[in-house]
PDB file of C-alpha atoms in Angstrom:
ATOM      1  CA  UNK A   1       7.389  -7.886  -7.113  1.00 98.00           C
ATOM      2  CA  UNK A   2       9.443 -11.077  -7.368  1.00 97.00           C
ATOM      3  CA  UNK A   3      12.868 -10.936  -8.715  1.00 96.00           C
ATOM      4  CA  UNK A   4      15.573  -8.348  -8.415  1.00 96.00           C
ATOM      5  CA  UNK A   5      15.329  -6.905 -12.742  1.00 97.00           C
ATOM      6  CA  UNK A   6      13.291  -3.417 -12.436  1.00 98.00           C
ATOM      7  CA  UNK A   7      13.501  -3.034 -16.259  1.00 97.00           C
ATOM      8  CA  UNK A   8      11.314  -6.934 -16.711  1.00 97.00           C
ATOM      9  CA  UNK A   9       9.342  -6.145 -13.386  1.00 97.00           C
ATOM     10  CA  UNK A  10       8.043  -2.767 -15.164  1.00 98.00           C
ATOM     11  CA  UNK A  11       7.215  -4.417 -18.550  1.00 97.00           C
ATOM     12  CA  UNK A  12       4.940  -7.251 -16.443  1.00 97.00           C
ATOM     13  CA  UNK A  13       3.033  -4.353 -15.184  1.00 97.00           C
ATOM     14  CA  UNK A  14       2.172  -2.373 -17.651  1.00 97.00           C
ATOM     15  CA  UNK A  15       1.630  -5.165 -19.956  1.00 96.00           C
ATOM     16  CA  UNK A  16      -0.339  -6.585 -18.043  1.00 95.00           C
ATOM     17  CA  UNK A  17      -2.700  -3.673 -16.160  1.00 95.00           C
ATOM     18  CA  UNK A  18      -3.663  -1.266 -18.862  1.00 91.00           C
ATOM     19  CA  UNK A  19      -5.668   0.796 -17.021  1.00 91.00           C
ATOM     20  CA  UNK A  20      -3.763   1.010 -13.429  1.00 95.00           C
ATOM     21  CA  UNK A  21      -0.539  -0.074 -14.011  1.00 97.00           C
ATOM     22  CA  UNK A  22       1.940   0.682 -10.927  1.00 98.00           C
ATOM     23  CA  UNK A  23       5.556   1.501 -10.223  1.00 98.00           C
ATOM     24  CA  UNK A  24       6.996  -2.338  -8.993  1.00 98.00           C
ATOM     25  CA  UNK A  25       9.057  -3.253  -5.457  1.00 98.00           C
ATOM     26  CA  UNK A  26      11.355  -5.275  -5.606  1.00 98.00           C
ATOM     27  CA  UNK A  27      12.274  -6.239  -1.664  1.00 97.00           C
ATOM     28  CA  UNK A  28      14.631  -9.351  -3.001  1.00 97.00           C
ATOM     29  CA  UNK A  29      16.885  -7.242  -3.779  1.00 96.00           C
ATOM     30  CA  UNK A  30      17.892  -6.776  -0.242  1.00 95.00           C
ATOM     31  CA  UNK A  31      18.269  -3.685   2.265  1.00 95.00           C
ATOM     32  CA  UNK A  32      16.642  -0.338   1.055  1.00 96.00           C
ATOM     33  CA  UNK A  33      14.492  -2.465  -1.499  1.00 97.00           C
ATOM     34  CA  UNK A  34      12.425  -3.800   1.457  1.00 97.00           C
ATOM     35  CA  UNK A  35       8.934  -1.467   2.286  1.00 97.00           C
ATOM     36  CA  UNK A  36      10.133  -0.026   4.814  1.00 97.00           C
ATOM     37  CA  UNK A  37      14.069   0.617   3.643  1.00 97.00           C
ATOM     38  CA  UNK A  38      12.860   2.061   0.118  1.00 98.00           C
ATOM     39  CA  UNK A  39      10.476   4.661   2.584  1.00 98.00           C
ATOM     40  CA  UNK A  40      13.158   5.323   4.905  1.00 97.00           C
ATOM     41  CA  UNK A  41      14.436   6.814   1.825  1.00 97.00           C
ATOM     42  CA  UNK A  42      12.144   9.252   1.231  1.00 98.00           C
ATOM     43  CA  UNK A  43      12.145  10.518   4.295  1.00 98.00           C
ATOM     44  CA  UNK A  44      13.005  14.450   4.320  1.00 97.00           C
ATOM     45  CA  UNK A  45      15.516  15.589   7.029  1.00 95.00           C
ATOM     46  CA  UNK A  46      14.949  11.795   8.330  1.00 96.00           C
ATOM     47  CA  UNK A  47      17.942   8.933   7.988  1.00 96.00           C
ATOM     48  CA  UNK A  48      17.760   5.662   8.838  1.00 96.00           C
ATOM     49  CA  UNK A  49      20.326   2.562   8.379  1.00 96.00           C
ATOM     50  CA  UNK A  50      20.181  -0.968   9.110  1.00 96.00           C
ATOM     51  CA  UNK A  51      20.616  -2.736  12.397  1.00 95.00           C
ATOM     52  CA  UNK A  52      20.014  -6.791  13.269  1.00 93.00           C
ATOM     53  CA  UNK A  53      16.923  -6.077  14.670  1.00 92.00           C
ATOM     54  CA  UNK A  54      16.094  -3.574  12.323  1.00 94.00           C
ATOM     55  CA  UNK A  55      15.409   0.459  10.737  1.00 97.00           C
ATOM     56  CA  UNK A  56      17.458   2.364  12.451  1.00 97.00           C
ATOM     57  CA  UNK A  57      17.259   6.418  12.839  1.00 96.00           C
ATOM     58  CA  UNK A  58      20.197   8.048  11.914  1.00 94.00           C
ATOM     59  CA  UNK A  59      21.699  11.111  12.256  1.00 90.00           C
ATOM     60  CA  UNK A  60      23.043  11.249   8.410  1.00 92.00           C
ATOM     61  CA  UNK A  61      22.733   9.434   5.415  1.00 92.00           C
ATOM     62  CA  UNK A  62      24.678   6.984   5.479  1.00 93.00           C
ATOM     63  CA  UNK A  63      25.304   3.681   2.648  1.00 95.00           C
ATOM     64  CA  UNK A  64      21.568   2.338   2.918  1.00 96.00           C
ATOM     65  CA  UNK A  65      19.722   5.488   2.924  1.00 95.00           C
ATOM     66  CA  UNK A  66      21.676   5.983  -0.216  1.00 96.00           C
ATOM     67  CA  UNK A  67      21.238   2.559  -1.479  1.00 97.00           C
ATOM     68  CA  UNK A  68      17.523   2.823  -0.624  1.00 97.00           C
ATOM     69  CA  UNK A  69      17.458   5.947  -3.046  1.00 97.00           C
ATOM     70  CA  UNK A  70      19.504   4.337  -6.002  1.00 97.00           C
ATOM     71  CA  UNK A  71      16.962   1.655  -5.486  1.00 97.00           C
ATOM     72  CA  UNK A  72      14.355   3.251  -6.514  1.00 98.00           C
ATOM     73  CA  UNK A  73      15.612   6.139  -9.269  1.00 98.00           C
ATOM     74  CA  UNK A  74      16.469   2.372 -10.864  1.00 98.00           C
ATOM     75  CA  UNK A  75      12.571   1.783 -10.659  1.00 98.00           C
ATOM     76  CA  UNK A  76      11.492   5.282 -11.992  1.00 98.00           C
ATOM     77  CA  UNK A  77      13.492   5.000 -15.111  1.00 98.00           C
ATOM     78  CA  UNK A  78      12.198   1.641 -15.988  1.00 98.00           C
ATOM     79  CA  UNK A  79       8.399   2.467 -15.247  1.00 98.00           C
ATOM     80  CA  UNK A  80       9.329   5.926 -17.186  1.00 98.00           C
ATOM     81  CA  UNK A  81      10.461   3.964 -20.479  1.00 97.00           C
ATOM     82  CA  UNK A  82       7.211   1.531 -21.057  1.00 97.00           C
ATOM     83  CA  UNK A  83       4.992   4.105 -19.635  1.00 96.00           C
ATOM     84  CA  UNK A  84       5.994   6.875 -22.604  1.00 95.00           C
ATOM     85  CA  UNK A  85       2.323   8.317 -23.685  1.00 93.00           C
ATOM     86  CA  UNK A  86       0.386   6.606 -21.216  1.00 95.00           C
ATOM     87  CA  UNK A  87      -2.298   8.547 -19.545  1.00 94.00           C
ATOM     88  CA  UNK A  88      -4.451   7.511 -17.039  1.00 96.00           C
ATOM     89  CA  UNK A  89      -4.123   6.235 -12.847  1.00 97.00           C
ATOM     90  CA  UNK A  90      -1.040   4.903 -12.219  1.00 98.00           C
ATOM     91  CA  UNK A  91      -0.464   3.704  -8.747  1.00 98.00           C
ATOM     92  CA  UNK A  92       2.670   4.103  -6.617  1.00 98.00           C
ATOM     93  CA  UNK A  93       2.974   3.015  -3.321  1.00 98.00           C
ATOM     94  CA  UNK A  94       4.430   3.759   0.438  1.00 98.00           C
ATOM     95  CA  UNK A  95       4.567   2.372   3.673  1.00 98.00           C
ATOM     96  CA  UNK A  96       2.241   4.740   5.970  1.00 98.00           C
ATOM     97  CA  UNK A  97       2.544   6.369   9.234  1.00 98.00           C
ATOM     98  CA  UNK A  98       2.243   3.706  11.427  1.00 98.00           C
ATOM     99  CA  UNK A  99       3.408   1.295   9.890  1.00 98.00           C
ATOM    100  CA  UNK A 100       6.952   3.136   9.355  1.00 98.00           C
ATOM    101  CA  UNK A 101       6.513   4.547  13.224  1.00 98.00           C
ATOM    102  CA  UNK A 102       6.131   0.348  14.283  1.00 98.00           C
ATOM    103  CA  UNK A 103       8.889  -0.797  11.771  1.00 97.00           C
ATOM    104  CA  UNK A 104      11.734   1.896  12.959  1.00 98.00           C
ATOM    105  CA  UNK A 105      13.739   1.489  15.491  1.00 97.00           C
ATOM    106  CA  UNK A 106      14.758   4.883  17.701  1.00 96.00           C
ATOM    107  CA  UNK A 107      18.441   5.824  18.508  1.00 92.00           C
ATOM    108  CA  UNK A 108      17.905   3.280  22.186  1.00 90.00           C
ATOM    109  CA  UNK A 109      16.743   0.976  19.801  1.00 93.00           C
ATOM    110  CA  UNK A 110      12.675   1.245  21.016  1.00 95.00           C
ATOM    111  CA  UNK A 111      10.188   1.872  17.860  1.00 97.00           C
ATOM    112  CA  UNK A 112       9.544   5.177  16.835  1.00 97.00           C
ATOM    113  CA  UNK A 113       5.227   4.705  18.386  1.00 97.00           C
ATOM    114  CA  UNK A 114       6.693   4.474  21.861  1.00 96.00           C
ATOM    115  CA  UNK A 115       7.348   8.641  21.264  1.00 96.00           C
ATOM    116  CA  UNK A 116       4.232  10.997  20.262  1.00 97.00           C
ATOM    117  CA  UNK A 117       6.918  13.439  19.480  1.00 97.00           C
ATOM    118  CA  UNK A 118       8.736  11.180  16.867  1.00 97.00           C
ATOM    119  CA  UNK A 119       5.494   9.819  15.065  1.00 97.00           C
ATOM    120  CA  UNK A 120       4.579  13.949  14.519  1.00 97.00           C
ATOM    121  CA  UNK A 121       7.995  13.985  13.008  1.00 97.00           C
ATOM    122  CA  UNK A 122       7.949  10.467  11.110  1.00 97.00           C
ATOM    123  CA  UNK A 123       4.713  12.320   9.821  1.00 98.00           C
ATOM    124  CA  UNK A 124       5.408  15.824   8.625  1.00 98.00           C
ATOM    125  CA  UNK A 125       9.012  14.200   7.179  1.00 98.00           C
ATOM    126  CA  UNK A 126       6.900  11.969   4.795  1.00 98.00           C
ATOM    127  CA  UNK A 127       4.354  14.031   3.863  1.00 98.00           C
ATOM    128  CA  UNK A 128       7.790  16.048   2.592  1.00 98.00           C
ATOM    129  CA  UNK A 129       9.776  13.227   1.004  1.00 98.00           C
ATOM    130  CA  UNK A 130       6.190  11.855  -0.462  1.00 98.00           C
ATOM    131  CA  UNK A 131       5.180  15.193  -2.057  1.00 98.00           C
ATOM    132  CA  UNK A 132       8.737  15.336  -4.149  1.00 98.00           C
ATOM    133  CA  UNK A 133       8.667  11.807  -5.049  1.00 98.00           C
ATOM    134  CA  UNK A 134       4.892  12.055  -6.478  1.00 98.00           C
ATOM    135  CA  UNK A 135       6.419  15.316  -8.367  1.00 97.00           C
ATOM    136  CA  UNK A 136       8.765  13.145  -9.258  1.00 98.00           C
ATOM    137  CA  UNK A 137       6.970  10.425 -10.905  1.00 98.00           C
ATOM    138  CA  UNK A 138       4.694  13.085 -12.604  1.00 96.00           C
ATOM    139  CA  UNK A 139       7.031  14.695 -14.861  1.00 97.00           C
ATOM    140  CA  UNK A 140       7.882  11.741 -15.933  1.00 97.00           C
ATOM    141  CA  UNK A 141       5.020  10.513 -16.955  1.00 97.00           C
ATOM    142  CA  UNK A 142       3.220  13.567 -17.667  1.00 96.00           C
ATOM    143  CA  UNK A 143       0.241  12.100 -18.156  1.00 93.00           C
ATOM    144  CA  UNK A 144      -0.628  10.012 -14.969  1.00 96.00           C
ATOM    145  CA  UNK A 145      -3.212  10.469 -12.118  1.00 97.00           C
ATOM    146  CA  UNK A 146      -0.930   9.276  -9.404  1.00 97.00           C
ATOM    147  CA  UNK A 147      -2.603   6.715  -7.322  1.00 98.00           C
ATOM    148  CA  UNK A 148      -0.708   6.769  -3.820  1.00 98.00           C
ATOM    149  CA  UNK A 149      -1.125   3.485  -1.882  1.00 98.00           C
ATOM    150  CA  UNK A 150       0.621   3.872   1.742  1.00 98.00           C
ATOM    151  CA  UNK A 151       0.537   0.130   3.036  1.00 98.00           C
ATOM    152  CA  UNK A 152      -0.532  -0.343   6.468  1.00 98.00           C
ATOM    153  CA  UNK A 153       0.003  -3.894   7.723  1.00 97.00           C
ATOM    154  CA  UNK A 154       0.652  -3.079  11.636  1.00 98.00           C
ATOM    155  CA  UNK A 155      -2.777  -0.178  11.382  1.00 98.00           C
ATOM    156  CA  UNK A 156      -4.961  -2.486  13.418  1.00 98.00           C
ATOM    157  CA  UNK A 157      -2.220  -3.198  15.862  1.00 98.00           C
ATOM    158  CA  UNK A 158      -1.190  -0.262  16.471  1.00 98.00           C
ATOM    159  CA  UNK A 159      -5.199   0.746  17.088  1.00 98.00           C
ATOM    160  CA  UNK A 160      -5.187  -2.172  19.718  1.00 97.00           C
ATOM    161  CA  UNK A 161      -1.890  -1.457  21.202  1.00 97.00           C
ATOM    162  CA  UNK A 162      -1.257  -4.792  20.285  1.00 96.00           C
ATOM    163  CA  UNK A 163       2.498  -3.493  18.424  1.00 97.00           C
ATOM    164  CA  UNK A 164       5.385  -5.608  20.653  1.00 95.00           C
ATOM    165  CA  UNK A 165       8.417  -3.368  22.722  1.00 94.00           C
ATOM    166  CA  UNK A 166      12.264  -4.265  22.059  1.00 91.00           C
ATOM    167  CA  UNK A 167      12.295  -6.531  24.463  1.00 88.00           C
ATOM    168  CA  UNK A 168       9.195  -8.511  23.650  1.00 87.00           C
ATOM    169  CA  UNK A 169       7.409  -8.678  26.688  1.00 90.00           C
ATOM    170  CA  UNK A 170       5.160  -5.438  26.557  1.00 95.00           C
ATOM    171  CA  UNK A 171       3.491  -3.871  24.261  1.00 96.00           C
ATOM    172  CA  UNK A 172       2.888  -0.345  23.489  1.00 96.00           C
ATOM    173  CA  UNK A 173       0.303   1.751  23.826  1.00 96.00           C
ATOM    174  CA  UNK A 174      -3.338   2.048  21.221  1.00 97.00           C
ATOM    175  CA  UNK A 175      -2.657   5.495  19.868  1.00 97.00           C
ATOM    176  CA  UNK A 176      -5.667   7.572  19.983  1.00 97.00           C
ATOM    177  CA  UNK A 177      -8.169   6.502  16.457  1.00 98.00           C
ATOM    178  CA  UNK A 178      -8.508  10.589  16.193  1.00 98.00           C
ATOM    179  CA  UNK A 179      -4.580  11.098  15.895  1.00 98.00           C
ATOM    180  CA  UNK A 180      -3.923   7.804  13.640  1.00 98.00           C
ATOM    181  CA  UNK A 181      -7.358   9.926  11.612  1.00 98.00           C
ATOM    182  CA  UNK A 182      -5.007  13.050  11.498  1.00 98.00           C
ATOM    183  CA  UNK A 183      -2.004  11.816   9.843  1.00 98.00           C
ATOM    184  CA  UNK A 184      -3.440   9.704   7.288  1.00 98.00           C
ATOM    185  CA  UNK A 185      -6.020  12.675   6.175  1.00 98.00           C
ATOM    186  CA  UNK A 186      -2.912  15.237   5.820  1.00 97.00           C
ATOM    187  CA  UNK A 187      -1.681  12.208   3.642  1.00 98.00           C
ATOM    188  CA  UNK A 188      -4.565  12.041   1.643  1.00 97.00           C
ATOM    189  CA  UNK A 189      -4.059  15.852   1.109  1.00 97.00           C
ATOM    190  CA  UNK A 190      -0.616  15.565   0.220  1.00 97.00           C
ATOM    191  CA  UNK A 191      -2.461  12.340  -2.704  1.00 97.00           C
ATOM    192  CA  UNK A 192      -4.314  15.137  -3.597  1.00 96.00           C
ATOM    193  CA  UNK A 193      -2.587  18.210  -4.391  1.00 96.00           C
ATOM    194  CA  UNK A 194      -1.663  16.494  -8.045  1.00 93.00           C
ATOM    195  CA  UNK A 195      -3.707  16.670 -10.502  1.00 92.00           C
ATOM    196  CA  UNK A 196      -6.493  14.061 -10.639  1.00 93.00           C
ATOM    197  CA  UNK A 197      -4.167  12.685  -7.382  1.00 95.00           C
ATOM    198  CA  UNK A 198      -6.171  10.326  -4.630  1.00 97.00           C
ATOM    199  CA  UNK A 199      -5.187   8.077  -1.526  1.00 98.00           C
ATOM    200  CA  UNK A 200      -5.742   3.962  -0.901  1.00 98.00           C
ATOM    201  CA  UNK A 201      -4.782   2.817   2.413  1.00 98.00           C
ATOM    202  CA  UNK A 202      -3.750  -1.152   1.999  1.00 98.00           C
ATOM    203  CA  UNK A 203      -3.908  -3.411   5.075  1.00 97.00           C
ATOM    204  CA  UNK A 204      -3.544  -7.608   4.801  1.00 93.00           C
ATOM    205  CA  UNK A 205      -4.207  -7.625   8.221  1.00 95.00           C
ATOM    206  CA  UNK A 206      -7.380  -9.047   9.955  1.00 95.00           C
ATOM    207  CA  UNK A 207      -9.999  -5.937  11.230  1.00 95.00           C
ATOM    208  CA  UNK A 208      -9.049  -3.208   9.083  1.00 97.00           C
ATOM    209  CA  UNK A 209     -10.402   0.108  10.014  1.00 97.00           C
ATOM    210  CA  UNK A 210     -13.120   0.809   7.304  1.00 97.00           C
ATOM    211  CA  UNK A 211     -14.689   3.682   9.072  1.00 97.00           C
ATOM    212  CA  UNK A 212     -11.655   5.161  10.622  1.00 98.00           C
ATOM    213  CA  UNK A 213     -10.389   5.158   7.089  1.00 98.00           C
ATOM    214  CA  UNK A 214     -13.510   6.810   5.005  1.00 97.00           C
ATOM    215  CA  UNK A 215     -13.398   9.371   8.564  1.00 97.00           C
ATOM    216  CA  UNK A 216     -10.031   9.808   7.101  1.00 97.00           C
ATOM    217  CA  UNK A 217     -10.452  10.634   3.008  1.00 96.00           C
ATOM    218  CA  UNK A 218      -9.324   7.875   1.878  1.00 98.00           C
ATOM    219  CA  UNK A 219     -10.362   7.328  -2.160  1.00 98.00           C
ATOM    220  CA  UNK A 220     -10.079   3.505  -1.394  1.00 98.00           C
ATOM    221  CA  UNK A 221      -9.308   1.026   0.760  1.00 98.00           C
ATOM    222  CA  UNK A 222      -6.963  -2.077   0.073  1.00 98.00           C
ATOM    223  CA  UNK A 223      -7.589  -5.492   1.744  1.00 98.00           C
ATOM    224  CA  UNK A 224      -7.418  -8.820   2.002  1.00 97.00           C
ATOM    225  CA  UNK A 225     -10.689 -10.353   1.780  1.00 97.00           C
ATOM    226  CA  UNK A 226     -10.490 -13.722   2.561  1.00 96.00           C
ATOM    227  CA  UNK A 227      -9.627 -12.310   6.178  1.00 96.00           C
ATOM    228  CA  UNK A 228     -12.846 -10.671   6.225  1.00 95.00           C
ATOM    229  CA  UNK A 229     -16.159 -11.172   8.797  1.00 93.00           C
ATOM    230  CA  UNK A 230     -20.016 -10.704   8.921  1.00 91.00           C
ATOM    231  CA  UNK A 231     -18.903  -8.277  11.950  1.00 92.00           C
ATOM    232  CA  UNK A 232     -16.998  -5.719   9.280  1.00 94.00           C
ATOM    233  CA  UNK A 233     -20.460  -5.318   6.759  1.00 94.00           C
ATOM    234  CA  UNK A 234     -21.936  -2.441   8.234  1.00 94.00           C
ATOM    235  CA  UNK A 235     -18.697  -0.765   8.642  1.00 95.00           C
ATOM    236  CA  UNK A 236     -18.397  -1.665   4.770  1.00 96.00           C
ATOM    237  CA  UNK A 237     -21.507  -1.415   3.600  1.00 95.00           C
ATOM    238  CA  UNK A 238     -21.069   2.097   4.594  1.00 96.00           C
ATOM    239  CA  UNK A 239     -17.303   2.086   3.153  1.00 96.00           C
ATOM    240  CA  UNK A 240     -19.186   1.677  -0.530  1.00 96.00           C
ATOM    241  CA  UNK A 241     -22.310   4.526   0.229  1.00 95.00           C
ATOM    242  CA  UNK A 242     -20.167   6.738   0.973  1.00 95.00           C
ATOM    243  CA  UNK A 243     -18.144   6.589  -2.403  1.00 96.00           C
ATOM    244  CA  UNK A 244     -14.665   5.086  -1.254  1.00 97.00           C
ATOM    245  CA  UNK A 245     -13.720   2.518  -3.609  1.00 97.00           C
ATOM    246  CA  UNK A 246     -13.144  -1.199  -2.856  1.00 98.00           C
ATOM    247  CA  UNK A 247      -9.834  -2.746  -3.718  1.00 98.00           C
ATOM    248  CA  UNK A 248     -10.966  -6.465  -3.112  1.00 98.00           C
ATOM    249  CA  UNK A 249      -8.237  -8.749  -2.569  1.00 97.00           C
ATOM    250  CA  UNK A 250      -9.454 -11.890  -4.385  1.00 97.00           C
ATOM    251  CA  UNK A 251      -6.512 -13.052  -5.447  1.00 97.00           C
ATOM    252  CA  UNK A 252      -3.671 -15.635  -3.702  1.00 96.00           C
ATOM    253  CA  UNK A 253      -0.748 -14.059  -3.423  1.00 95.00           C
ATOM    254  CA  UNK A 254       1.421 -16.710  -3.554  1.00 95.00           C
ATOM    255  CA  UNK A 255       1.688 -19.647  -6.379  1.00 95.00           C
ATOM    256  CA  UNK A 256      -1.207 -22.054  -6.242  1.00 93.00           C
ATOM    257  CA  UNK A 257      -3.922 -23.124  -8.877  1.00 93.00           C
ATOM    258  CA  UNK A 258      -5.492 -19.919  -9.470  1.00 93.00           C
ATOM    259  CA  UNK A 259      -9.656 -20.974  -9.580  1.00 87.00           C
ATOM    260  CA  UNK A 260     -11.626 -19.551 -12.825  1.00 92.00           C
ATOM    261  CA  UNK A 261     -12.013 -16.014 -13.030  1.00 94.00           C
ATOM    262  CA  UNK A 262     -15.379 -15.969 -12.009  1.00 93.00           C
ATOM    263  CA  UNK A 263     -15.018 -18.181  -8.814  1.00 93.00           C
ATOM    264  CA  UNK A 264     -12.777 -15.598  -7.395  1.00 94.00           C
ATOM    265  CA  UNK A 265     -14.741 -13.124  -7.599  1.00 95.00           C
ATOM    266  CA  UNK A 266     -18.049 -15.057  -6.225  1.00 95.00           C
ATOM    267  CA  UNK A 267     -16.967 -13.631  -2.732  1.00 95.00           C
ATOM    268  CA  UNK A 268     -17.403 -10.059  -3.494  1.00 96.00           C
ATOM    269  CA  UNK A 269     -21.478 -11.086  -5.270  1.00 95.00           C
ATOM    270  CA  UNK A 270     -21.958 -12.690  -2.270  1.00 94.00           C
ATOM    271  CA  UNK A 271     -21.001  -9.464  -0.398  1.00 95.00           C
ATOM    272  CA  UNK A 272     -23.012  -7.321  -2.223  1.00 95.00           C
ATOM    273  CA  UNK A 273     -25.962  -9.851  -1.946  1.00 94.00           C
ATOM    274  CA  UNK A 274     -25.520  -9.710   1.634  1.00 93.00           C
ATOM    275  CA  UNK A 275     -25.502  -5.879   1.642  1.00 93.00           C
ATOM    276  CA  UNK A 276     -28.283  -5.386   0.111  1.00 93.00           C
ATOM    277  CA  UNK A 277     -25.949  -3.396  -2.358  1.00 93.00           C
ATOM    278  CA  UNK A 278     -26.929  -2.859  -6.019  1.00 91.00           C
ATOM    279  CA  UNK A 279     -25.160  -5.590  -7.957  1.00 91.00           C
ATOM    280  CA  UNK A 280     -24.906  -2.423 -10.966  1.00 89.00           C
ATOM    281  CA  UNK A 281     -22.439  -0.513  -9.065  1.00 91.00           C
ATOM    282  CA  UNK A 282     -19.866  -3.838  -8.759  1.00 92.00           C
ATOM    283  CA  UNK A 283     -17.741  -2.719 -11.544  1.00 88.00           C
ATOM    284  CA  UNK A 284     -17.471   0.701 -10.329  1.00 92.00           C
ATOM    285  CA  UNK A 285     -16.932   0.541  -6.975  1.00 96.00           C
ATOM    286  CA  UNK A 286     -14.875  -2.558  -6.592  1.00 97.00           C
ATOM    287  CA  UNK A 287     -11.008  -2.895  -7.861  1.00 97.00           C
ATOM    288  CA  UNK A 288      -9.900  -6.436  -7.879  1.00 97.00           C
ATOM    289  CA  UNK A 289      -5.802  -7.373  -6.423  1.00 97.00           C
ATOM    290  CA  UNK A 290      -3.939  -9.935  -5.437  1.00 97.00           C
ATOM    291  CA  UNK A 291      -4.526 -10.581  -1.903  1.00 95.00           C
ATOM    292  CA  UNK A 292      -1.656  -8.722  -0.753  1.00 94.00           C
ATOM    293  CA  UNK A 293       2.397  -8.157  -2.441  1.00 94.00           C
ATOM    294  CA  UNK A 294       3.410 -10.623  -5.066  1.00 97.00           C
ATOM    295  CA  UNK A 295       7.006 -10.529  -3.889  1.00 96.00           C
ATOM    296  CA  UNK A 296       7.203 -14.352  -2.353  1.00 96.00           C
ATOM    297  CA  UNK A 297       5.836 -15.836  -5.571  1.00 97.00           C
ATOM    298  CA  UNK A 298       7.692 -17.981  -8.674  1.00 97.00           C
ATOM    299  CA  UNK A 299       7.633 -14.656 -11.637  1.00 96.00           C
ATOM    300  CA  UNK A 300       5.525 -16.778 -14.050  1.00 96.00           C
ATOM    301  CA  UNK A 301       2.875 -17.007 -10.472  1.00 97.00           C
ATOM    302  CA  UNK A 302       3.362 -12.973 -10.601  1.00 97.00           C
ATOM    303  CA  UNK A 303       2.192 -13.020 -14.477  1.00 97.00           C
ATOM    304  CA  UNK A 304      -0.336 -15.425 -14.019  1.00 97.00           C
ATOM    305  CA  UNK A 305      -1.788 -13.499 -10.774  1.00 97.00           C
ATOM    306  CA  UNK A 306      -2.120  -9.985 -12.851  1.00 97.00           C
ATOM    307  CA  UNK A 307      -4.228 -11.050 -15.536  1.00 97.00           C
ATOM    308  CA  UNK A 308      -6.138 -13.267 -13.250  1.00 97.00           C
ATOM    309  CA  UNK A 309      -7.263  -9.923 -11.803  1.00 97.00           C
ATOM    310  CA  UNK A 310      -7.625  -8.459 -15.432  1.00 96.00           C
ATOM    311  CA  UNK A 311      -9.922 -11.294 -16.069  1.00 96.00           C
ATOM    312  CA  UNK A 312     -11.758 -11.828 -12.764  1.00 96.00           C
ATOM    313  CA  UNK A 313     -12.770  -8.062 -13.321  1.00 95.00           C
ATOM    314  CA  UNK A 314     -13.675  -8.287 -16.878  1.00 95.00           C
ATOM    315  CA  UNK A 315     -17.061 -10.969 -15.110  1.00 93.00           C
ATOM    316  CA  UNK A 316     -17.577  -9.168 -12.459  1.00 92.00           C
ATOM    317  CA  UNK A 317     -18.527  -6.005 -15.075  1.00 92.00           C
ATOM    318  CA  UNK A 318     -20.186  -8.575 -17.738  1.00 91.00           C
ATOM    319  CA  UNK A 319     -22.252 -10.909 -14.715  1.00 85.00           C
ATOM    320  CA  UNK A 320     -22.767  -8.177 -11.843  1.00 79.00           C
ATOM    321  CA  UNK A 321     -25.228 -10.973 -10.392  1.00 77.00           C
TER     322      UNK A 321
END
């Protein structure tokens, strides 16, 4: 979300989204509130600090780690205030293990992605950190069924061997799909440890690996709908038929004119017809979302976009044809 006021963001989210509120992230506050720093602050026995080139793994927690944890605590306080008595799904987000490995630098300056052992350690540390984080959210919002969203914008590049080295002249070797899937399966298991918990993986990059995510046991896949091509039809159809939900990003994440709600979901209806799926399954299979985060939007547009998602979802449910 845009801005730096945790209470205002929590009030906006909980007021706009009665069925699936979420814990807002406010990266405009600076390092430690950004997606990488925020998740680095969750890690167990792995620490990170800010270098000019980005986040780098440290031997011990420092000022940057403390700042990240302090801001997360502030966000949790605000969420708790505005979810008193709430019972239902509640979404919290963290960076997934592969985007984290592509972004976090080892002590020598190369990405953790370059070291298979470092990737395993990061995944294990993230699993423990998320386990504690989800327990804390449950303590603060006892009626919540927690939906854990892992943000993986770098996942397609990791699978294709397109993540650049520190020099920029080469790329890191593609990670084996079975290794990628195994790490995500481990985190799906962590999400499933909380009552009613589930894992959603979000990637706003082209080439989302729907089949791999389905095999990893995720409950939902979140993506930028405008980046889909007909080449992905079969994978999407199999994903839906397996019971995996589609979090379809059809509402732009930055300021601009919003179409009428029915127009926003016209592409989803077209996809359903092309796949030969029953229109009656749309409401239970699809969640309408912004195409990516709203941090780059104005506060007024962010509020309008969330309200628009609700109206577009209602249009899809009321008139699936």
